Every structure is written in structure tokens, then in C-alpha cells.
Tab-separated table of C-alpha atoms and ligand atoms in Angstrom:
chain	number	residue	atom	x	y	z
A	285	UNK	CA	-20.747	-3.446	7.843
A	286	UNK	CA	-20.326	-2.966	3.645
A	287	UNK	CA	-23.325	-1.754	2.610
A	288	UNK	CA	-25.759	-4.409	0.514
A	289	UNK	CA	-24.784	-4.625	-3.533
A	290	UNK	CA	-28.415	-4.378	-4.169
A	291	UNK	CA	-28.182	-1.008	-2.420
A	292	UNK	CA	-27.947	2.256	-4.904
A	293	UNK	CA	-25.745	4.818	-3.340
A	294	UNK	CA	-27.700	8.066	-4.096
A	295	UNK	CA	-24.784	10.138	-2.242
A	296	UNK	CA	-22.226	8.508	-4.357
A	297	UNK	CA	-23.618	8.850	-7.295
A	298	UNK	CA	-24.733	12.277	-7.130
A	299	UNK	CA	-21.206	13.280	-5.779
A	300	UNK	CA	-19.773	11.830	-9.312
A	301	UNK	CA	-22.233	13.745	-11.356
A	302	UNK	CA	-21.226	16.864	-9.373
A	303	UNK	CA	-18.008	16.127	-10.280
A	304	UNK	CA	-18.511	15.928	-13.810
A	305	UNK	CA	-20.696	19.362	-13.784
A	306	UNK	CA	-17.487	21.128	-12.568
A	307	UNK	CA	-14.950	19.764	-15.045
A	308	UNK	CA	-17.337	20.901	-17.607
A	309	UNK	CA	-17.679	24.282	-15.676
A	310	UNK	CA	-13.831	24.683	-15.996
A	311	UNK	CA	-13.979	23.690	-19.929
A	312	UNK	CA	-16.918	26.559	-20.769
A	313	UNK	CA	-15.192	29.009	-18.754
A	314	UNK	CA	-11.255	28.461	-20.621
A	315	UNK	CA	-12.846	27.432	-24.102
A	316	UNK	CA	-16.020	29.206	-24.453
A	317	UNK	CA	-15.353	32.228	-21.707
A	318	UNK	CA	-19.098	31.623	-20.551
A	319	UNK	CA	-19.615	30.695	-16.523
A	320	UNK	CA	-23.180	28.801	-16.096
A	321	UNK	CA	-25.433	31.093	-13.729
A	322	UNK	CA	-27.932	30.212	-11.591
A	323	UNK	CA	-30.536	32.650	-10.335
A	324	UNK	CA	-32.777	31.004	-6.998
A	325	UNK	CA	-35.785	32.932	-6.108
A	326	UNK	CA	-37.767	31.977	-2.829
A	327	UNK	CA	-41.049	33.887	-1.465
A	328	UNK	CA	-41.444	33.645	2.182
A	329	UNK	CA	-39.960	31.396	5.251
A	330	UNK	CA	-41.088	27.804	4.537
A	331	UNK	CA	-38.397	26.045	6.662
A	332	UNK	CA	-38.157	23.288	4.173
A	333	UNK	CA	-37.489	25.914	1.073
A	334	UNK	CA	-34.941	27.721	2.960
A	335	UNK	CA	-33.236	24.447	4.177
A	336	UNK	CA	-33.598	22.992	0.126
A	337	UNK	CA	-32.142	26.604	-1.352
A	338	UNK	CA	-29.149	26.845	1.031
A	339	UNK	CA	-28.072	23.610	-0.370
A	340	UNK	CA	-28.866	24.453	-3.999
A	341	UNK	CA	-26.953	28.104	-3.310
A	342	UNK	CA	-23.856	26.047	-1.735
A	343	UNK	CA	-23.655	23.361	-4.416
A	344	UNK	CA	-23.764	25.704	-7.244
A	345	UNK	CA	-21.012	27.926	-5.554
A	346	UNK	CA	-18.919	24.460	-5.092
A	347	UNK	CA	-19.037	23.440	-9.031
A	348	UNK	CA	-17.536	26.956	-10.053
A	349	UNK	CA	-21.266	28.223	-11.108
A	350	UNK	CA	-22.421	32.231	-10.822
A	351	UNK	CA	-24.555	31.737	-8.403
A	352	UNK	CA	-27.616	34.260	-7.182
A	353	UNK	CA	-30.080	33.831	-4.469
A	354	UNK	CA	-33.464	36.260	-4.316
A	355	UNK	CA	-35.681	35.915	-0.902
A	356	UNK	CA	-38.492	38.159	-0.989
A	357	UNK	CA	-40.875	38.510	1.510
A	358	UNK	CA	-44.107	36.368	2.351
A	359	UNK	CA	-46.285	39.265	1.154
A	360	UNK	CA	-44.594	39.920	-2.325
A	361	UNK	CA	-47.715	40.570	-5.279
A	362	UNK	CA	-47.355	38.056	-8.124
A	363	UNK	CA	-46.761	41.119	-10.279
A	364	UNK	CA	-43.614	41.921	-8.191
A	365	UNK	CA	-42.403	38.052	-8.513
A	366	UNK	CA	-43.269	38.258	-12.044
A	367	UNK	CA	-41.098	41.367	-12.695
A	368	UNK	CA	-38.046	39.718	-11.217
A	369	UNK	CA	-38.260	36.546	-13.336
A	370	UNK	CA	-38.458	38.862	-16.123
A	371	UNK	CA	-35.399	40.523	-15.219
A	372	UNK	CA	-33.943	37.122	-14.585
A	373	UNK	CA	-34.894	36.241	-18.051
A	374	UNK	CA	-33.456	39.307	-19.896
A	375	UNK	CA	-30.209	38.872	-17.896
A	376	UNK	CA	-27.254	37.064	-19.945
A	377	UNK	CA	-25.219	36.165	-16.788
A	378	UNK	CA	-28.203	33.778	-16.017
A	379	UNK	CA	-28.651	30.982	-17.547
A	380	UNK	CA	-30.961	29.126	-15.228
A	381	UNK	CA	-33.756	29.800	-13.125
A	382	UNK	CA	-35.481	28.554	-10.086
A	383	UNK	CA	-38.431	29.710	-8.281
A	384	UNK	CA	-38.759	28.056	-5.275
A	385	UNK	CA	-42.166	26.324	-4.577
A	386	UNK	CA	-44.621	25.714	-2.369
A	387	UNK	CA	-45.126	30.064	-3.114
A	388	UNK	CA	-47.809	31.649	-0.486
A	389	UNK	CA	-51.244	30.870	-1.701
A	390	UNK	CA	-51.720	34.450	-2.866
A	391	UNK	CA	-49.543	33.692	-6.337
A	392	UNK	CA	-50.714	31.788	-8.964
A	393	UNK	CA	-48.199	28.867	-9.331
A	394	UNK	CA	-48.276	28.243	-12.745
A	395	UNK	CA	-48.987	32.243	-13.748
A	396	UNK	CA	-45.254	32.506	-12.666
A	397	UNK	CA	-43.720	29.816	-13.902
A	398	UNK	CA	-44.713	30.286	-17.155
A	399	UNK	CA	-43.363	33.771	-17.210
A	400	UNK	CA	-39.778	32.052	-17.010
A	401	UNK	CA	-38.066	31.752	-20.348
A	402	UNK	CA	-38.935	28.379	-21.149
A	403	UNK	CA	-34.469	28.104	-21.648
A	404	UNK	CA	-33.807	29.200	-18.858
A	405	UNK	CA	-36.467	26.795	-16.656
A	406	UNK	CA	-34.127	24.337	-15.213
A	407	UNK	CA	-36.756	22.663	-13.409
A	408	UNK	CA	-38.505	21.730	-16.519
A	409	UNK	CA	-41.778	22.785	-15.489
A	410	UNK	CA	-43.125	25.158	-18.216
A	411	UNK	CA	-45.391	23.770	-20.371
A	412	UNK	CA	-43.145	24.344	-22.973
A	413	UNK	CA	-40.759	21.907	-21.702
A	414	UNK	CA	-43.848	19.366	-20.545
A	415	UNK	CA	-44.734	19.554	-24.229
A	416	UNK	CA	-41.325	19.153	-25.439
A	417	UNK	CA	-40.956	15.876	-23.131
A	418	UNK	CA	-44.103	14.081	-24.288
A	419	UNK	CA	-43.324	14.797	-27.895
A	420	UNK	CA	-39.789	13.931	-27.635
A	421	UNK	CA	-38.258	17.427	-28.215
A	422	UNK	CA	-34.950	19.096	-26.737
A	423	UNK	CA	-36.272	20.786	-23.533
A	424	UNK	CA	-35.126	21.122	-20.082
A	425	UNK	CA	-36.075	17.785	-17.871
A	426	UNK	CA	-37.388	17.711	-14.185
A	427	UNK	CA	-34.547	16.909	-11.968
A	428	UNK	CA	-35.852	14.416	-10.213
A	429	UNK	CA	-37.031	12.205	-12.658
A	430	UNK	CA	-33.851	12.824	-14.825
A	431	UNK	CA	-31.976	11.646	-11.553
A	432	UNK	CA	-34.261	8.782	-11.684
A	433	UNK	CA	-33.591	7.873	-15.386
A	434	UNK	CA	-29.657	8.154	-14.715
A	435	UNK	CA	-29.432	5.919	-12.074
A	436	UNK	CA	-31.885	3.324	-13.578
A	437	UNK	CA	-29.578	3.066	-16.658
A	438	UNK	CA	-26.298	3.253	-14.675
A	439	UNK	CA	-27.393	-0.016	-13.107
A	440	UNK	CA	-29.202	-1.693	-15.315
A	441	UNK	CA	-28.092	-0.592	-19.014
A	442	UNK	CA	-30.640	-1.136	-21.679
A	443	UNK	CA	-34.444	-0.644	-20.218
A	444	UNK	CA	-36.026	-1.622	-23.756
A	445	UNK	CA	-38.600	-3.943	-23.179
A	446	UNK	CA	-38.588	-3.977	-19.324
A	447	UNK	CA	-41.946	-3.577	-17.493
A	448	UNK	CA	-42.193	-0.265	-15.357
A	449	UNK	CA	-44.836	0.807	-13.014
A	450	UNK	CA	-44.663	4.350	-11.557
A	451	UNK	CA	-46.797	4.980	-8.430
A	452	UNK	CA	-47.803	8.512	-8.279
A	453	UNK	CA	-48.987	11.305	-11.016
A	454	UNK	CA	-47.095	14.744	-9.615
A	455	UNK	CA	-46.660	16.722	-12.637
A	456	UNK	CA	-43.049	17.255	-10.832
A	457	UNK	CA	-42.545	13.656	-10.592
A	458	UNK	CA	-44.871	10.721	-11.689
A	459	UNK	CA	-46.023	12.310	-14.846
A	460	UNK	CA	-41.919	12.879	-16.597
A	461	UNK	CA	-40.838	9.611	-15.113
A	462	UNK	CA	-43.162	8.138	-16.888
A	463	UNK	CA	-42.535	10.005	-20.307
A	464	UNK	CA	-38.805	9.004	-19.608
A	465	UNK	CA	-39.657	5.450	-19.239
A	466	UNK	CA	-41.649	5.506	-22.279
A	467	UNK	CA	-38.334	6.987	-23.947
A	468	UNK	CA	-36.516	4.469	-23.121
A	469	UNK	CA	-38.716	2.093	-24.599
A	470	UNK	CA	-40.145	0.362	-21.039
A	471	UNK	CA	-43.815	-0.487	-21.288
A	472	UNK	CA	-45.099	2.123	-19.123
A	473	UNK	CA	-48.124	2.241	-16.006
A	474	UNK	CA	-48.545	4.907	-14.174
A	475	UNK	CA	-50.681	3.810	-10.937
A	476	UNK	CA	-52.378	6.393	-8.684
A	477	UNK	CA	-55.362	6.633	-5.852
A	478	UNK	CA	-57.866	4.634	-7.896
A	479	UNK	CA	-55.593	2.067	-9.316
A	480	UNK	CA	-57.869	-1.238	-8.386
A	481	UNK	CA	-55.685	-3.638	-8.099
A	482	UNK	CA	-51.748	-2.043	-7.095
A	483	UNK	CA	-49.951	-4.996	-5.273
A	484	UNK	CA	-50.846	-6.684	-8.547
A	485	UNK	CA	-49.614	-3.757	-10.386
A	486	UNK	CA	-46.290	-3.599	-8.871
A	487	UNK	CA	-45.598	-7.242	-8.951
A	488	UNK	CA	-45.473	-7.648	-12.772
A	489	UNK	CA	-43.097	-4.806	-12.591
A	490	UNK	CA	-39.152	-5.304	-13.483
A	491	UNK	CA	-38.773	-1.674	-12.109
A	492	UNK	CA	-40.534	0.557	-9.674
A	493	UNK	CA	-40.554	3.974	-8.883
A	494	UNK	CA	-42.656	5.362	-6.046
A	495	UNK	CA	-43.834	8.934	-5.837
A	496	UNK	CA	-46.477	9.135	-3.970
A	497	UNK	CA	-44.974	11.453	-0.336
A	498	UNK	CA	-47.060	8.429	2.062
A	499	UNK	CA	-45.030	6.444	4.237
A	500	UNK	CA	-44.404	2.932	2.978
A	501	UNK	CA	-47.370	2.459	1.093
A	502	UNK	CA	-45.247	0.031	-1.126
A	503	UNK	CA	-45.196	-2.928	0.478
A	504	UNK	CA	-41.580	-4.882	0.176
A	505	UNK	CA	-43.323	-8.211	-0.306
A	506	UNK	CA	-45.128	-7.056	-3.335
A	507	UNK	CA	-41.699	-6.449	-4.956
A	508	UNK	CA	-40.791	-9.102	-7.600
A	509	UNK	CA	-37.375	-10.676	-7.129
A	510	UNK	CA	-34.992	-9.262	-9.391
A	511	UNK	CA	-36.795	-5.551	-9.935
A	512	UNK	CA	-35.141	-2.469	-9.262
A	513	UNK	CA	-36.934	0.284	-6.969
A	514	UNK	CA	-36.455	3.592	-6.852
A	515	UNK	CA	-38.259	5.599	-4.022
A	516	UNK	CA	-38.661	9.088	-4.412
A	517	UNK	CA	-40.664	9.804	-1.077
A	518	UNK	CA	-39.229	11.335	1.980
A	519	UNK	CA	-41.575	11.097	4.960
A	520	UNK	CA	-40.700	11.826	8.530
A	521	UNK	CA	-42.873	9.736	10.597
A	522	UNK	CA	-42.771	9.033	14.454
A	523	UNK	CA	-40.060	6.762	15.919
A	524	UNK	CA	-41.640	6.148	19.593
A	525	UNK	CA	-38.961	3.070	19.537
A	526	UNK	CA	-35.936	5.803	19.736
A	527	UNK	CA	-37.555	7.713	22.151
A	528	UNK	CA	-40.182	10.288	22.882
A	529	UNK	CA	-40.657	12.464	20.324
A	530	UNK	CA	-38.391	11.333	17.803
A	531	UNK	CA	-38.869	11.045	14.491
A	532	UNK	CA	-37.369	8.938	11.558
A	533	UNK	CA	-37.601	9.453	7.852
A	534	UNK	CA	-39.168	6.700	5.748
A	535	UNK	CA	-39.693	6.383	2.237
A	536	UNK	CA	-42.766	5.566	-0.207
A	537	UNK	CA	-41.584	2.063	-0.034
A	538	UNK	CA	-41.137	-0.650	2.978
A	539	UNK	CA	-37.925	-0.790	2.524
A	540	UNK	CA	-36.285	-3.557	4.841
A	541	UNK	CA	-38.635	-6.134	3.264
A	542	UNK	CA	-38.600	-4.682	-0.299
A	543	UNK	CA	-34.298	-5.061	-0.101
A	544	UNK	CA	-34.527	-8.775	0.513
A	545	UNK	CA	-36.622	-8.737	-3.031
A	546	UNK	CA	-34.880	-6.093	-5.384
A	547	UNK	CA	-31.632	-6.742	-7.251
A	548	UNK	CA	-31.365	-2.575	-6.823
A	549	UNK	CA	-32.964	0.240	-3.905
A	550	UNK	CA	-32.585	3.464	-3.237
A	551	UNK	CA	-32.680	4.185	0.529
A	552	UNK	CA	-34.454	7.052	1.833
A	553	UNK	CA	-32.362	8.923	2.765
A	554	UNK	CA	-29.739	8.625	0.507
A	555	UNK	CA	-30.972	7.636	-2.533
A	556	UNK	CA	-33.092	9.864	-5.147
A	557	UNK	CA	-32.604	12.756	-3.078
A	558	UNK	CA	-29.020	14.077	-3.324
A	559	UNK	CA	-29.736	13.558	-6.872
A	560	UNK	CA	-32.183	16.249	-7.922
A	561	UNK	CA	-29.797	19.090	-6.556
A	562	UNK	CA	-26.750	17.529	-8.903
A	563	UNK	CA	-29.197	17.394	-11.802
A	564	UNK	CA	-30.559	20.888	-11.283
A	565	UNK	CA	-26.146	21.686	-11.695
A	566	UNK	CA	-26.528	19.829	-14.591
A	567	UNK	CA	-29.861	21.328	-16.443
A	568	UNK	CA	-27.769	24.585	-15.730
A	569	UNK	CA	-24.863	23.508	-17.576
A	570	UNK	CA	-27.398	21.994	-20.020
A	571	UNK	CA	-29.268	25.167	-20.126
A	572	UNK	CA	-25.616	27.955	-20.419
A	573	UNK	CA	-24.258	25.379	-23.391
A	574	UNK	CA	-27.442	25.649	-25.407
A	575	UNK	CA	-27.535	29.814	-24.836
A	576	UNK	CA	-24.222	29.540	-26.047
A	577	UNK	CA	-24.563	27.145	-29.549
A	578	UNK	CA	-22.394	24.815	-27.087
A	579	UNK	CA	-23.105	21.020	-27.601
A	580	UNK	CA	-23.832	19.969	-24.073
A	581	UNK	CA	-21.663	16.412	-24.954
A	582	UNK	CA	-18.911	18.770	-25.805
A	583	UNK	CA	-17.972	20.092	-22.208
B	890	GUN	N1	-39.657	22.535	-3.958
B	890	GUN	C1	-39.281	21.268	-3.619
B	890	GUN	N2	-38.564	20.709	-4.609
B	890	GUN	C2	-38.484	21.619	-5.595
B	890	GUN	C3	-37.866	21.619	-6.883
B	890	GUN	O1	-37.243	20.636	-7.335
B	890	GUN	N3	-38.011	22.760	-7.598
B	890	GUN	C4	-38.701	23.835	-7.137
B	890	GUN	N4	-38.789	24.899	-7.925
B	890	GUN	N5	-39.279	23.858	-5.959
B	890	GUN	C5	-39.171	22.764	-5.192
């Protein structure tokens, strides 16, 4: 069966954006003789990291990017982590860099990431970059959300005036979204565990995005007809009805009921997802061209 028109093709979509990372790889390597690096750092064995920074270590190698990977032990001190961003930061090959998180509870999250050169933080999360977002500046933006804000426009053009609601206030997620909403001149409410009243919330909405990591708490009927959704949760939850002990994955928002309602979905999975690693290739890019006085448009 042809997959629903009302259905966003995540996959698709962040295959094209790939593509367009590696043509401008090719350009700032034979015009500019500079090759966009990307430097990956993960602390311990969380299964979900390592699974997340094979792909990211792949997908760089794929678009023509210098790509490094650093796994240091669950026991690495902070001040050892902190010396290798710092090296990170003073080397020119590198352009961008990513320390993987959850780190083990022993290291101060936010003591390391801001010790990455605010440049070179592809993930956008130094305050720096925050700062930058909510005032409007030229920083780097969260991948997720920028993912987000892509496909939003891609299907429905101009968001000026359109009512958004974002469900969830990460500062990874619900709190950029929101600041890239307000950019793009949607009026903006950002919903979150005391919200009063949220099905009434998210039915004035014209577009939804749900960040909130529990399973289907959106309900589909609360969606109004015409809105588009995007659902940034991925939740594996027990699937009893495919046998014992399977699982399934589900996103933040009933989806089957929510698809009869929205002109445009994301599935989960398949949607936002496949996204964030293309726009973490393309904050790299972003991140080399600006190192370089290289207009990003230019390549
Ligand atoms: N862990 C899960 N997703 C991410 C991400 O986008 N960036 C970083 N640094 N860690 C993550």
C-alpha cells in the first residue's frame, strides 16, 4: 500500500538533506581546500549512546566528513573529559564537536559542555548558543528542533501567523522549538506537566509538536483537522498482541487516530528521528564554513 499524503517521510527527507551536506562537502573541499570534521566523544557503555554514535560515526564518514570517534571509559574524571574537549577545541581539523550524553553521574553535564568552543558546539547546547537563539543571533541550533523547523516549512511554507503548541520544555527540545516557532512568527505555547487544561491546548493548535518521551500522551482525537504534528518521542512499550515479550515503539502522540485528523504526521519511527543525525551533518558544515569566512548558502 502507498503510504498516506498526510504522512511526512522522515527517512526521505533526511536522506535529501544528507545529500545536500555532501555536495557541499565536495564544493569546500575543491574550492575552499577545507574538509568539515567531526570529533564524537562518548563516556561509558550506555547501549543507546553507542547504538546513536555508530550511526553519527557512519553518516559522517558517508557525506565525505573527517570523522573522529573518542570512547573513554565509565570512570573517566571530568577533568580528563574536560582536557580532551579542550584539545578538540584547539584542533583546526575539527570543526564540530559532540559529547555524547546521558555522561555517568560523576560529571557535571553542563561543566563540560560549556568548556566546548561555543563554534564548534554542533549540538547547540552552550549557553552561548541558547542565548544566541532567544535573541535571534547566528549560533549553532539543536538538531532536533532545526529538523523540526525544516520539515514544518517544507510542508507547509509560510508559518506566520499559525497557532503552535509545543508539549514538552527539554532544554534539548521543547525550549528551541519553541524559540524557532517564535522566529518564524507562529504564536507560540509551550505546554508542560502543569498545563491545566492540554486537550484544550492542543486543539486550538494549527501545528503540534510533542516532546515529552511518554507514550501517546497526545491523544489523536484532540488533533484539529487540518494541523500538522510532529512527534519527537520514541518510546518502546510492550506489544503482548505480537507475542510474549515483544515490544513496539510508539511515539508522544496516538498516532492512528491523530492521522485521520492531521493534514501532516511524522511516524515514530520514521519521522523526526533520522532527522537530527542529518542536521548534526549539517551544523558541521554550518560550523567548518563559518571557521573558514565561508557563507554557509555558498556551498
Ligand atoms: N543523546 C541523545 N541525543 C543526543 C544528542 O542529540 N546530542 C548529544 N550530545 N547527546 C545525545
Amino acid at each position: 500500500m502507498d503510504t498516506p499524503s498526510n504522512i511526512i517521510d522522515g527517512k526521505a527527507f533526511a536522506a535529501r538533506v544528507r545529500a545536500d551536506v555532501a555536495k557541499s562537502v565536495v564544493t569546500l573541499k575543491a574550492d575552499h581546500g577545507v574538509t568539515p570534521g567531526l570529533a564524537v566523544v562518548v563516556v561509558g557503555e550506555d547501549p543507546a549512546s553507542q547504538v546513536y554514535v555508530r550511526n553519527k560515526v557512519k553518516q559522517t564518514a558517508e557525506v565525505g566528513m573527517h570523522s573522529i570517534h573518542h570512547e573513554l571509559p565509565a570512570e573517566t574524571a571530568q577533568e580528563a573529559l574536560v582536557t580532551k574537549v579542550r584539545e578538540l577545541n584547539a584542533d583546526p581539523a575539527i570543526h564540530g564537536i559532540l559529547v555524547q550524553l546521558p555522561l555517568p553521574a560523576h560529571i557535571d553535564e553542563a561543566a563540560v559542555i560549556e568548556t566546548i568552543a561555543p563554534e564548534k558546539d554542533v549540538d547547540g547546547f552552550h549557553v552561548v548558543n541558547t542565548g544566541l537563539l532567544a535573541t535571534g543571533g547566528r549560533g549553532m541550533v539543536p538538531c532536533t528542533p532545526l529538523g523540526c523547523i525544516m520539515m514544518l516549512k517544507d510542508c507547509l511554507g509560510d508559518l506566520s501567523g499559525k497557532k503552535a503548541i509545543v508539549v514538552g520544555r527539554s532544554n534539548i527540545v521543547g525550549k528551541p522549538m519553541a524559540q524557532l516557532l517564535l522566529d518564524a512568527n507562529c504564536t507560540v505555547t509551550i505546554a508542560h506537566s502543569r498545563t491545566r487544561d492540554l486537550a484544550g491546548e492542543v486543539r486550538a493548535a494549527d501545528i503540534v509538536v510533542a516532546a515529552v518521551g511518554r507514550p501517546e500522551m497526545v491523544k489523536g482525537d484532540w488533533i484539529k483537522n487540518g494541523a500538522a504534528v510532529i512527534d519527537v518521542g520514541i518510546n518502546r512499550i510492550d506489544a503482548p498482541e505480537r507475542g510474549e515479550g515483544k515490544t513496539r515503539l510508539v511515539g508522544d502522540v496516538e498516532f492512528e487516530t491523530a492521522a485521520k485528523h492531521a493534514a501532516a504526521i511524522t511516524p515514530v519511527p520514521g519521522g523526526v528521528g533520522p532527522m537530527t543525525i542529518a542536521c548534526l551533518l549539517k551544523n558541521t558544515v554550518t560550523a567548518a564554513c563559518r571557521q573558514n569566512n565561508i557563507d554557509p548558502d555558498s556551498v
